[in-house]
mmCIF file of C-alpha atoms in Angstrom:
data_model
loop_
_atom_site.group_PDB
_atom_site.id
_atom_site.type_symbol
_atom_site.label_atom_id
_atom_site.label_comp_id
_atom_site.label_asym_id
_atom_site.label_seq_id
_atom_site.Cartn_x
_atom_site.Cartn_y
_atom_site.Cartn_z
ATOM 1 C CA ASN A 1 -15.919 33.294 12.812
ATOM 2 C CA LYS A 2 -15.629 31.677 9.422
ATOM 3 C CA VAL A 3 -13.320 28.760 8.851
ATOM 4 C CA ASN A 4 -11.800 28.409 5.406
ATOM 5 C CA VAL A 5 -11.230 24.813 4.443
ATOM 6 C CA ALA A 6 -9.021 24.174 1.460
ATOM 7 C CA LYS A 7 -10.210 21.316 -0.681
ATOM 8 C CA VAL A 8 -7.426 18.806 -1.163
ATOM 9 C CA GLN A 9 -7.647 16.569 -4.165
ATOM 10 C CA LYS A 10 -6.299 13.084 -3.603
ATOM 11 C CA THR A 11 -5.859 10.369 -6.157
ATOM 12 C CA LYS A 12 -6.109 6.789 -4.942
ATOM 13 C CA SER A 13 -4.983 4.184 -7.460
ATOM 14 C CA LEU A 14 -5.688 0.464 -7.240
ATOM 15 C CA ILE A 15 -2.654 -1.626 -8.168
ATOM 16 C CA LYS A 16 -3.078 -5.267 -9.202
ATOM 17 C CA ASN A 17 -0.793 -8.202 -10.044
ATOM 18 C CA LEU A 18 1.809 -7.348 -7.410
ATOM 19 C CA PRO A 19 4.381 -10.040 -6.611
ATOM 20 C CA GLU A 20 4.005 -12.029 -3.371
ATOM 21 C CA ASP A 21 6.999 -10.285 -1.809
ATOM 22 C CA ALA A 22 5.800 -6.720 -2.573
ATOM 23 C CA THR A 23 5.859 -4.239 0.309
ATOM 24 C CA LYS A 24 4.363 -0.780 0.813
ATOM 25 C CA GLU A 25 7.906 0.605 0.635
ATOM 26 C CA ASP A 26 8.333 -1.017 -2.806
ATOM 27 C CA LEU A 27 5.137 0.658 -4.038
ATOM 28 C CA LYS A 28 6.210 4.043 -2.708
ATOM 29 C CA GLU A 29 9.659 3.792 -4.274
ATOM 30 C CA PHE A 30 8.255 2.792 -7.674
ATOM 31 C CA PHE A 31 5.434 5.352 -7.874
ATOM 32 C CA GLU A 32 7.378 8.353 -6.527
ATOM 33 C CA LYS A 33 8.733 8.907 -10.039
ATOM 34 C CA PHE A 34 5.171 9.912 -11.034
ATOM 35 C CA GLY A 35 4.690 12.404 -8.179
ATOM 36 C CA PRO A 36 4.762 12.682 -4.392
ATOM 37 C CA VAL A 37 3.200 9.624 -2.723
ATOM 38 C CA LYS A 38 1.180 10.317 0.431
ATOM 39 C CA ASN A 39 0.338 6.746 1.421
ATOM 40 C CA THR A 40 0.582 3.149 0.241
ATOM 41 C CA LYS A 41 -1.193 -0.050 1.290
ATOM 42 C CA VAL A 42 -0.393 -3.641 0.343
ATOM 43 C CA PHE A 43 -2.923 -6.302 1.300
ATOM 44 C CA THR A 44 -1.391 -9.406 2.855
ATOM 45 C CA LYS A 45 -2.492 -12.836 3.986
ATOM 46 C CA PRO A 46 -0.892 -15.265 6.453
ATOM 47 C CA VAL A 47 1.391 -17.978 5.158
ATOM 48 C CA PHE A 48 0.567 -21.426 6.537
ATOM 49 C CA PRO A 49 1.613 -22.976 8.767
ATOM 50 C CA TYR A 50 1.120 -19.782 10.755
ATOM 51 C CA ILE A 51 2.750 -20.142 14.164
ATOM 52 C CA GLY A 52 1.113 -17.129 15.760
ATOM 53 C CA GLN A 53 4.070 -14.779 15.510
ATOM 54 C CA LYS A 54 3.882 -11.673 13.365
ATOM 55 C CA GLY A 55 6.911 -11.255 11.197
ATOM 56 C CA PRO A 56 7.907 -10.413 7.641
ATOM 57 C CA ASN A 57 8.122 -14.082 6.642
ATOM 58 C CA ASN A 58 4.674 -15.032 7.975
ATOM 59 C CA PHE A 59 2.682 -12.899 5.516
ATOM 60 C CA LYS A 60 2.676 -12.525 1.757
ATOM 61 C CA CYS A 61 1.091 -10.019 -0.603
ATOM 62 C CA THR A 62 -2.304 -10.930 -2.053
ATOM 63 C CA GLY A 63 -1.368 -9.134 -5.277
ATOM 64 C CA VAL A 64 -3.423 -6.002 -4.571
ATOM 65 C CA GLY A 65 -2.498 -2.609 -3.170
ATOM 66 C CA PHE A 66 -3.311 1.100 -3.216
ATOM 67 C CA VAL A 67 -1.201 4.198 -3.842
ATOM 68 C CA CYS A 68 -2.429 7.674 -2.770
ATOM 69 C CA PHE A 69 -0.960 10.728 -4.453
#
């Protein structure tokens, strides 16, 4: 039995200088005009004072993210 594996070409783009309030949804919405987006990632860091609860206001974007087409 032979298994045929199709080679899928992915493009992963590094995005810099994002605003502090950028989200992965923002990246997807912006870059979808260039083609279908498979995945996005925005790197975040905690905002101090960090009270131990995860929430949208406790983290901010580090200015870097990835978009996969």
